[in-house]
Tab-separated table of N, CA and C in Angstrom:
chain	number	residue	atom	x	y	z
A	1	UNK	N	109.755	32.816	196.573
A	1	UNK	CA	111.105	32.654	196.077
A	1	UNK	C	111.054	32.067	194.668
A	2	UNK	N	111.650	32.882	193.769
A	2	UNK	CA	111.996	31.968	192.227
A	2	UNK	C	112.604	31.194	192.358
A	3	UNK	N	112.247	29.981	191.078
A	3	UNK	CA	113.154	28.814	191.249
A	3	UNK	C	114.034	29.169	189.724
A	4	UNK	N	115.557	27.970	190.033
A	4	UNK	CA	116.189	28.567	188.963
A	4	UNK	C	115.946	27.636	188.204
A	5	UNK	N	116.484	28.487	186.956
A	5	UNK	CA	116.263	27.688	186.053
A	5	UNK	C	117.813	27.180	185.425
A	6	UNK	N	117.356	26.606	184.157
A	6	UNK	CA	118.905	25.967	183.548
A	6	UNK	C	119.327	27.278	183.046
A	7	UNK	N	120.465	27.252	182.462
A	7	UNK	CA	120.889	28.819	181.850
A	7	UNK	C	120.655	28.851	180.610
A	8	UNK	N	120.148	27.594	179.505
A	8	UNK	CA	119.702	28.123	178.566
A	8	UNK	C	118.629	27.042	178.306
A	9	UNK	N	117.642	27.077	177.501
A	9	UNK	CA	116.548	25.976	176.702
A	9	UNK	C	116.565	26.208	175.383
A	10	UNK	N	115.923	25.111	174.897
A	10	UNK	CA	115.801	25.263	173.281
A	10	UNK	C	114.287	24.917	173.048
A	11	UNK	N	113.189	25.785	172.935
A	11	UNK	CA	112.222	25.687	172.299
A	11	UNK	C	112.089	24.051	171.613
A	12	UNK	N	111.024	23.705	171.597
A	12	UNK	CA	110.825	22.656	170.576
A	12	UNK	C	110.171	22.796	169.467
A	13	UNK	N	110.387	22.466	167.987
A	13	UNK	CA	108.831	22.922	166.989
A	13	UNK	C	108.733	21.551	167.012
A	14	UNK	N	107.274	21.222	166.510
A	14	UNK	CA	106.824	19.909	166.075
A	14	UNK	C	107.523	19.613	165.159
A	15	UNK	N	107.793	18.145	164.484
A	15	UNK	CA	108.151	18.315	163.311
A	15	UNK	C	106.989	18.214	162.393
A	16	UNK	N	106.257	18.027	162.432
A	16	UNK	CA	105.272	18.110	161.473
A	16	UNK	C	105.638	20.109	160.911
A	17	UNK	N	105.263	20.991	162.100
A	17	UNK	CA	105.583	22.522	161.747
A	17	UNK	C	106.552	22.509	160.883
A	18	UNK	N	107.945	21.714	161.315
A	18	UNK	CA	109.222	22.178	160.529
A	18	UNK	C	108.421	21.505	158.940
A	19	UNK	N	108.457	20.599	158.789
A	19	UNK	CA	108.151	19.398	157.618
A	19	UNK	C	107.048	20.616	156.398
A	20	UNK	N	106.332	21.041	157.097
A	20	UNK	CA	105.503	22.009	156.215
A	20	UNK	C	105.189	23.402	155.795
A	21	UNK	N	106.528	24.007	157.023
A	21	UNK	CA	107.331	25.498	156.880
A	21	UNK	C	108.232	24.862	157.087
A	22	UNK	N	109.481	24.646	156.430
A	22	UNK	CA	110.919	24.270	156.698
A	22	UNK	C	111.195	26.464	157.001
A	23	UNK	N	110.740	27.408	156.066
A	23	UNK	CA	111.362	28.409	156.477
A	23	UNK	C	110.660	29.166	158.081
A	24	UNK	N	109.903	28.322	158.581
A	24	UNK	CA	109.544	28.778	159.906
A	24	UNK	C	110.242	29.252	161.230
A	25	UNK	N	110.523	30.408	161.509
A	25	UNK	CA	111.787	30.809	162.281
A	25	UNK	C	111.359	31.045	163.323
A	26	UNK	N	111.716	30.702	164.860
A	26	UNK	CA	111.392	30.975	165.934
A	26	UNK	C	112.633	31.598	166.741
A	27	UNK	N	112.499	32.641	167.438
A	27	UNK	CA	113.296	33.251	168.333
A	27	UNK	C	112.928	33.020	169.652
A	28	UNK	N	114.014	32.660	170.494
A	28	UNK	CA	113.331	32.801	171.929
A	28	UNK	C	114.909	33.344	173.039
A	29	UNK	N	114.335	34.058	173.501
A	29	UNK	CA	115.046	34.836	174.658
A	29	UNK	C	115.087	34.505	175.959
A	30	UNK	N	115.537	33.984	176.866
A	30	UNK	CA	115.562	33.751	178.366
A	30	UNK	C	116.196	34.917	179.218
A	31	UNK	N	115.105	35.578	179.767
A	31	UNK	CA	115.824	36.977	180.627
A	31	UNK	C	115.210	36.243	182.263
A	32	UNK	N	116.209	36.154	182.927
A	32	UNK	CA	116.516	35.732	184.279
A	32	UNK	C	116.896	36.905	185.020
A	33	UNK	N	116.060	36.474	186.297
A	33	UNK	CA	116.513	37.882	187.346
A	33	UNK	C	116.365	39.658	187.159
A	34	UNK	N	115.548	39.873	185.872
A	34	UNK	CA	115.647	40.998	185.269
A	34	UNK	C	114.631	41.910	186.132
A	35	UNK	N	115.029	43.428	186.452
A	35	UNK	CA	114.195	44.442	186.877
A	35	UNK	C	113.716	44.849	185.501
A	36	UNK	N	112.550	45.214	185.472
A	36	UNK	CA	112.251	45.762	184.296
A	36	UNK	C	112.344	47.152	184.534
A	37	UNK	N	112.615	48.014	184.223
A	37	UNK	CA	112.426	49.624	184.170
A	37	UNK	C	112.535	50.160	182.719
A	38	UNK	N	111.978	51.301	182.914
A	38	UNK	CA	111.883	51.775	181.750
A	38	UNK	C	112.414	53.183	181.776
A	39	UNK	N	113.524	53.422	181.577
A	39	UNK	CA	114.176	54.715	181.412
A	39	UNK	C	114.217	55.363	180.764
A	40	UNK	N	113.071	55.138	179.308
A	40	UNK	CA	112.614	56.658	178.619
A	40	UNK	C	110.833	55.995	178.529
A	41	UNK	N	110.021	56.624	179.577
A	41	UNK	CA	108.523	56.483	179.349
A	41	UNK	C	108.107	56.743	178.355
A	42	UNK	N	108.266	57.965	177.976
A	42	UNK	CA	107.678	58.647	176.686
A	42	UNK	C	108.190	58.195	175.333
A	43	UNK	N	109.613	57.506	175.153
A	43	UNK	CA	109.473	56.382	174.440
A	43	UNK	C	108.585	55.665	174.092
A	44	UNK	N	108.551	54.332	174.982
A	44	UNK	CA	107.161	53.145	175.504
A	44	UNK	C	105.754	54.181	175.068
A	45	UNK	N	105.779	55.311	175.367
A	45	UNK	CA	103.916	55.312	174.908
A	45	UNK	C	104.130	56.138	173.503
A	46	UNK	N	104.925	56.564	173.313
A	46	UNK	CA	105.350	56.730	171.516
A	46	UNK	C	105.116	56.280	170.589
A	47	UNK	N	105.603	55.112	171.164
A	47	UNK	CA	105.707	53.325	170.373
A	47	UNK	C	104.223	52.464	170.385
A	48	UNK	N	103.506	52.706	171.734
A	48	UNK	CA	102.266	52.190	171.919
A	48	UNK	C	101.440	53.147	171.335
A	49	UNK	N	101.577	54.266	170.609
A	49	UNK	CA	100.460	55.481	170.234
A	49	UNK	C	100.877	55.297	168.407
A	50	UNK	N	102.033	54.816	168.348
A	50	UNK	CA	102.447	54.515	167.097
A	50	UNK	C	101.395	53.095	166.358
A	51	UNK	N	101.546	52.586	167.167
A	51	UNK	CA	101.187	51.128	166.837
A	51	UNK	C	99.479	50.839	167.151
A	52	UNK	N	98.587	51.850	167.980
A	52	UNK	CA	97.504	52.053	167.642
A	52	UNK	C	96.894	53.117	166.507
A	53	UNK	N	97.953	54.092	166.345
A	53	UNK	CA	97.251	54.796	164.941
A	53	UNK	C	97.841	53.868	163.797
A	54	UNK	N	99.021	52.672	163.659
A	54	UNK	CA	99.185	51.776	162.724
A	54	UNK	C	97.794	50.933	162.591
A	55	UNK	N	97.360	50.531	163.676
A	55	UNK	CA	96.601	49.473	163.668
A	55	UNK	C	95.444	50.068	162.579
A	56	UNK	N	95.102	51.646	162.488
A	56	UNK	CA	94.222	51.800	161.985
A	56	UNK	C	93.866	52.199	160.178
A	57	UNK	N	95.154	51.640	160.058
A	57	UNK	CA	95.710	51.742	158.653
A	57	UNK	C	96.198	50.063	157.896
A	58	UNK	N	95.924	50.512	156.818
A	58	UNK	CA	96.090	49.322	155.952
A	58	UNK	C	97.672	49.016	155.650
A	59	UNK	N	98.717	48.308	156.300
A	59	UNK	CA	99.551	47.857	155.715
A	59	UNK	C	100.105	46.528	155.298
A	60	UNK	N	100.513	47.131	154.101
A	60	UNK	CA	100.370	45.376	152.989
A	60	UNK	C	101.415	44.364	153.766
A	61	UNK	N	103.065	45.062	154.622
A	61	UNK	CA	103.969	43.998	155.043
A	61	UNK	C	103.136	43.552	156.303
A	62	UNK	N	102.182	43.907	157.238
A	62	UNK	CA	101.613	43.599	158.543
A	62	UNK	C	100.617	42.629	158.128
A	63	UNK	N	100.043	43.046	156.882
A	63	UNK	CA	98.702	42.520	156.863
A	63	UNK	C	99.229	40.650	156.407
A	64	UNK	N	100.716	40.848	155.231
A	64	UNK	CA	100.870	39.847	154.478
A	64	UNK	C	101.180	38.633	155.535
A	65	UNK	N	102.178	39.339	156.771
A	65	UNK	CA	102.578	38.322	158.004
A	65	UNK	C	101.564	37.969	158.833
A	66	UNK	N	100.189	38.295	158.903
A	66	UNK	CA	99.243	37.856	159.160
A	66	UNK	C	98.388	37.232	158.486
A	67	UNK	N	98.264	37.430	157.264
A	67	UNK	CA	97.753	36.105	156.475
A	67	UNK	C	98.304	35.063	156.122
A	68	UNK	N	99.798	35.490	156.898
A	68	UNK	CA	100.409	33.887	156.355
A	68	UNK	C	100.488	32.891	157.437
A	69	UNK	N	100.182	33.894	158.805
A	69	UNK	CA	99.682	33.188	159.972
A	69	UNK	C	98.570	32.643	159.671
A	70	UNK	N	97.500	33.165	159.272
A	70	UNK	CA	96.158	32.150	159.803
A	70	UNK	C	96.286	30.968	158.674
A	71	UNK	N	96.942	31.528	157.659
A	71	UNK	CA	96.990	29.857	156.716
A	71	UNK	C	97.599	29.434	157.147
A	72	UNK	N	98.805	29.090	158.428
A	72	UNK	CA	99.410	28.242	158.759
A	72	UNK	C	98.759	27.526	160.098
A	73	UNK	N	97.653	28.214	160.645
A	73	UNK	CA	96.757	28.036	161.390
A	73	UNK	C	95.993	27.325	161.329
A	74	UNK	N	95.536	27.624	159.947
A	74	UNK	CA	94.177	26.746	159.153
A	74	UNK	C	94.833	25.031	158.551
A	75	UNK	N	95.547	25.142	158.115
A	75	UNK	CA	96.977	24.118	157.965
A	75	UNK	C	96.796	23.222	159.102
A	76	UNK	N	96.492	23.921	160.585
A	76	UNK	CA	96.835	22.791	161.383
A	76	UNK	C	95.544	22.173	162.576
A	77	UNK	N	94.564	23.028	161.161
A	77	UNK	CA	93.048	22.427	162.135
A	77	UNK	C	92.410	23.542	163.152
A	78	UNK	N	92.984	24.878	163.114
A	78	UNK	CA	92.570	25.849	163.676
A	78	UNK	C	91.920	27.061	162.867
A	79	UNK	N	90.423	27.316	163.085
A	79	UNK	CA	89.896	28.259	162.607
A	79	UNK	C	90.605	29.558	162.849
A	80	UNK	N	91.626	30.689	161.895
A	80	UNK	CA	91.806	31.838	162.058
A	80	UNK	C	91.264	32.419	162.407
A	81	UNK	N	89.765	32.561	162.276
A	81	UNK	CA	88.681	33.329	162.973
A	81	UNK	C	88.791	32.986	164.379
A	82	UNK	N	88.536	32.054	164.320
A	82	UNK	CA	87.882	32.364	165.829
A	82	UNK	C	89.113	32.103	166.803
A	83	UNK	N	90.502	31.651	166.240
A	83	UNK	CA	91.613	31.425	167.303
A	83	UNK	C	92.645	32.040	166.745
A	84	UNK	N	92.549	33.663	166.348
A	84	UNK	CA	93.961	34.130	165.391
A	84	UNK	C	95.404	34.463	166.359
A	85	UNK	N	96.572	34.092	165.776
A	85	UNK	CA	97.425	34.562	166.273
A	85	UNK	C	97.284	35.692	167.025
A	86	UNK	N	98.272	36.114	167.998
A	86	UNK	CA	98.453	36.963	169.335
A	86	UNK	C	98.036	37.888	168.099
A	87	UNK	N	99.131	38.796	167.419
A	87	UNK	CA	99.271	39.584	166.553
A	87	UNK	C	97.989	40.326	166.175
A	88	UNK	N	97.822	38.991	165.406
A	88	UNK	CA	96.297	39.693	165.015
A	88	UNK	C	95.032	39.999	165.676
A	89	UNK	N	94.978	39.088	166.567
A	89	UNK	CA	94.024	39.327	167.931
A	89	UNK	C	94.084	40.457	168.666
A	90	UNK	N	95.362	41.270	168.941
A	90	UNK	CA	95.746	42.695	169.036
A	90	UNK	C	95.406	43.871	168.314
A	91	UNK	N	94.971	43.519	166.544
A	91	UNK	CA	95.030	44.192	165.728
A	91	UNK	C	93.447	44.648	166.231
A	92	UNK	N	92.808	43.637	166.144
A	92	UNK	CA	91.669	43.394	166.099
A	92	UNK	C	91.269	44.146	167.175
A	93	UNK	N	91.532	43.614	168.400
A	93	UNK	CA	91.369	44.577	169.791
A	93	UNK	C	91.796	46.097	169.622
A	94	UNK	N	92.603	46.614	169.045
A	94	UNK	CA	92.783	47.782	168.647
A	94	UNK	C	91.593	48.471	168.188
A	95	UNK	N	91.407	47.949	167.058
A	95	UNK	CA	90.711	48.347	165.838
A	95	UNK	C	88.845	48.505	166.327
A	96	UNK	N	88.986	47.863	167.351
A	96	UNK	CA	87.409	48.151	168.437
A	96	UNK	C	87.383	48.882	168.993
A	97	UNK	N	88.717	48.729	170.571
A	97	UNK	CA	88.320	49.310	171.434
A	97	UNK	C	89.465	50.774	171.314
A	98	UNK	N	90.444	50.935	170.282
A	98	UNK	CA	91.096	52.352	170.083
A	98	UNK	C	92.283	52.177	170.784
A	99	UNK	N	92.488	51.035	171.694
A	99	UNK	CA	94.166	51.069	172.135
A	99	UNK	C	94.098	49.929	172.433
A	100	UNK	N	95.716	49.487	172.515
A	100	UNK	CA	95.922	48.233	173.091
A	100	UNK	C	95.538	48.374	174.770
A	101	UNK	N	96.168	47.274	175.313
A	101	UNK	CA	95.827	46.724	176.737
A	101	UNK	C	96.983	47.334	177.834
A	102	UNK	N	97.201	47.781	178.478
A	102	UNK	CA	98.236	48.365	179.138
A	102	UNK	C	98.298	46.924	180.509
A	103	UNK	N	99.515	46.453	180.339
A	103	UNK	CA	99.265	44.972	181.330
A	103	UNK	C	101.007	45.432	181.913
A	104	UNK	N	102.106	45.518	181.463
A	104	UNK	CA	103.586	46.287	182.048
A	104	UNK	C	104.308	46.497	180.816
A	105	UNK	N	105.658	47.537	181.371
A	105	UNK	CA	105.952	47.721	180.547
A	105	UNK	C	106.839	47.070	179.143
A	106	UNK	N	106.879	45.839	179.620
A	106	UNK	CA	108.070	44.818	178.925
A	106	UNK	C	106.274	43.827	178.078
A	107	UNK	N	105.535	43.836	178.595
A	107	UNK	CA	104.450	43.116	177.805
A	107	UNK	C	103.693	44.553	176.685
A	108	UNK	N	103.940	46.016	177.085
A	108	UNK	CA	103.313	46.769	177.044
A	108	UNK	C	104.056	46.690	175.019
A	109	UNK	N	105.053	46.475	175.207
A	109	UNK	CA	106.337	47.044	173.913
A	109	UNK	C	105.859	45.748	173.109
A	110	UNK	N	106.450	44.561	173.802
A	110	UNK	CA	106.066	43.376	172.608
A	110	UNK	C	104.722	43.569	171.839
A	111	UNK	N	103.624	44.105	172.873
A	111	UNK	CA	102.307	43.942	171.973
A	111	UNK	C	102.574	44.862	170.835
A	112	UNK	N	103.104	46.085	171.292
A	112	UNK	CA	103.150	47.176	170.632
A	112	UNK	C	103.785	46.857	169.238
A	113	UNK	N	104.586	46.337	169.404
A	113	UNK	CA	105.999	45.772	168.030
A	113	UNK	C	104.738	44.797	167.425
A	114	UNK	N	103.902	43.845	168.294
A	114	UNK	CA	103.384	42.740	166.882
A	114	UNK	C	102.532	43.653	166.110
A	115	UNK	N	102.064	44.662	166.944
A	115	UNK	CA	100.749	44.879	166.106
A	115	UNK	C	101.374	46.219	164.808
A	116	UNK	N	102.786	46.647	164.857
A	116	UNK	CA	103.390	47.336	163.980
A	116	UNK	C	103.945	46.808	163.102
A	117	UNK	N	104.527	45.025	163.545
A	117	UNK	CA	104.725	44.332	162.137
A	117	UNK	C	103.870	43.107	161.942
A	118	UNK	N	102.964	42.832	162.661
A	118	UNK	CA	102.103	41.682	162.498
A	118	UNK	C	103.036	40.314	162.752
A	119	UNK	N	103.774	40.557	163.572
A	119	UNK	CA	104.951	39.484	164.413
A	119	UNK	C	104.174	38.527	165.619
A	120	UNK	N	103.481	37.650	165.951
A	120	UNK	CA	103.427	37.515	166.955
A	120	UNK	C	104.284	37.169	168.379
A	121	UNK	N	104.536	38.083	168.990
A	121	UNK	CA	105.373	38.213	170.027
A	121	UNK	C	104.659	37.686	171.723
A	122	UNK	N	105.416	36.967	172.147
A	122	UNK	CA	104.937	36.815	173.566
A	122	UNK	C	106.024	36.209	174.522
A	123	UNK	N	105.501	36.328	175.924
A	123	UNK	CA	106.044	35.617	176.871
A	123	UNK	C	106.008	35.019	177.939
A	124	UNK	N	107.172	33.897	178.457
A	124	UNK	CA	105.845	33.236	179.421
A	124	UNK	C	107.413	33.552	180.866
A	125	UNK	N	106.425	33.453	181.981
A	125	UNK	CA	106.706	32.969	183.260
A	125	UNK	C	107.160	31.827	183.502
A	126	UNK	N	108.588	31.278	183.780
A	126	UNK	CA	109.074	30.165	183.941
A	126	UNK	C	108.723	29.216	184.897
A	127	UNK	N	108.513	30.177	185.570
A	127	UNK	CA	107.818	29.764	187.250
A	127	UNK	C	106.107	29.137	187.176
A	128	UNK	N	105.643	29.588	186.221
A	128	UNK	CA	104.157	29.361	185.911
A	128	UNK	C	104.207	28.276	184.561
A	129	UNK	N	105.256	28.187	183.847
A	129	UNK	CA	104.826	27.125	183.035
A	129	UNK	C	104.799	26.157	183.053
A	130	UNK	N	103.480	25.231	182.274
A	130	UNK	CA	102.993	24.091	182.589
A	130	UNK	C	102.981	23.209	181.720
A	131	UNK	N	103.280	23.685	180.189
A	131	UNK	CA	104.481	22.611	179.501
A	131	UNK	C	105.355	21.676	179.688
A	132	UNK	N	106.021	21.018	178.582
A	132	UNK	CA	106.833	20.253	179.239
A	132	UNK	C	108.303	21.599	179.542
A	133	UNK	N	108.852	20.306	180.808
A	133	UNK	CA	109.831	21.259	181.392
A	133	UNK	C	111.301	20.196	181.415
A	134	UNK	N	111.480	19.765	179.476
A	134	UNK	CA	112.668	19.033	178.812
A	134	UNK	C	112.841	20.061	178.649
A	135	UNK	N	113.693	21.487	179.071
A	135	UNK	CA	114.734	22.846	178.011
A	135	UNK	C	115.865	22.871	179.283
């Protein structure tokens, strides 16, 4: 049985994050109770066939939102190499093994979208998170 949750949370940033990107923008979405379906497939692998022949090309707006990740990375004591944003860690996995990861279809799209704008996109299980649980 799911447990409920509140009907909305507010993310927290550090302030140190805000203090040294004041333009640092975070989005976050709460989808409760949702079936996922996907009512155009061939959409979804369009988009995922899009975003692995992107991966294999040089673009300057993907590449620039990923270098401005790992300097904000490196900023906070984390080697880009060896711990890069989702985004780029996707790119990367692409760029080896020739496609992304097929895990569902609502995780299948987000990967798909970071690795077309170098966004890092993700999401968590409410039920599984082990954060704090002040939202």
């Amino acid at each position: 049985m799911r447990k409920e949750h509140p009907m909305s949370f507010t993310p927290l940033i550090d302030p140190e994050i805000k203090a040294r990107y004041p333009d640092f923008h975070l989005i976050s979405i709460a989808v409760r109770n949702a079936e996922i379906a996907v009512p155009d497939a061939q959409a979804l692998n369009d988009t995922i066939a899009a975003a692995e022949q992107a991966a294999l090309r040089d673009d300057a707006q993907r590449d620039a939102h990923l270098a401005a990740w790992a300097v904000a990375y490196e900023a906070f004591g984390t080697k880009a190499n060896r711990t890069p944003c989702s985004a780029a860690a996707l790119l990367k996995r692409v760029r080896k093994d020739g496609s992304l990861p097929r895990i569902s279809p609502l995780v299948d799209a987000y990967n798909a979208l970071s690795v077309l704008y170098g966004v890092p996109i993700g999401g968590e299980d409410l039920d599984l998170y082990q954060g704090s649980r002040d939202f």
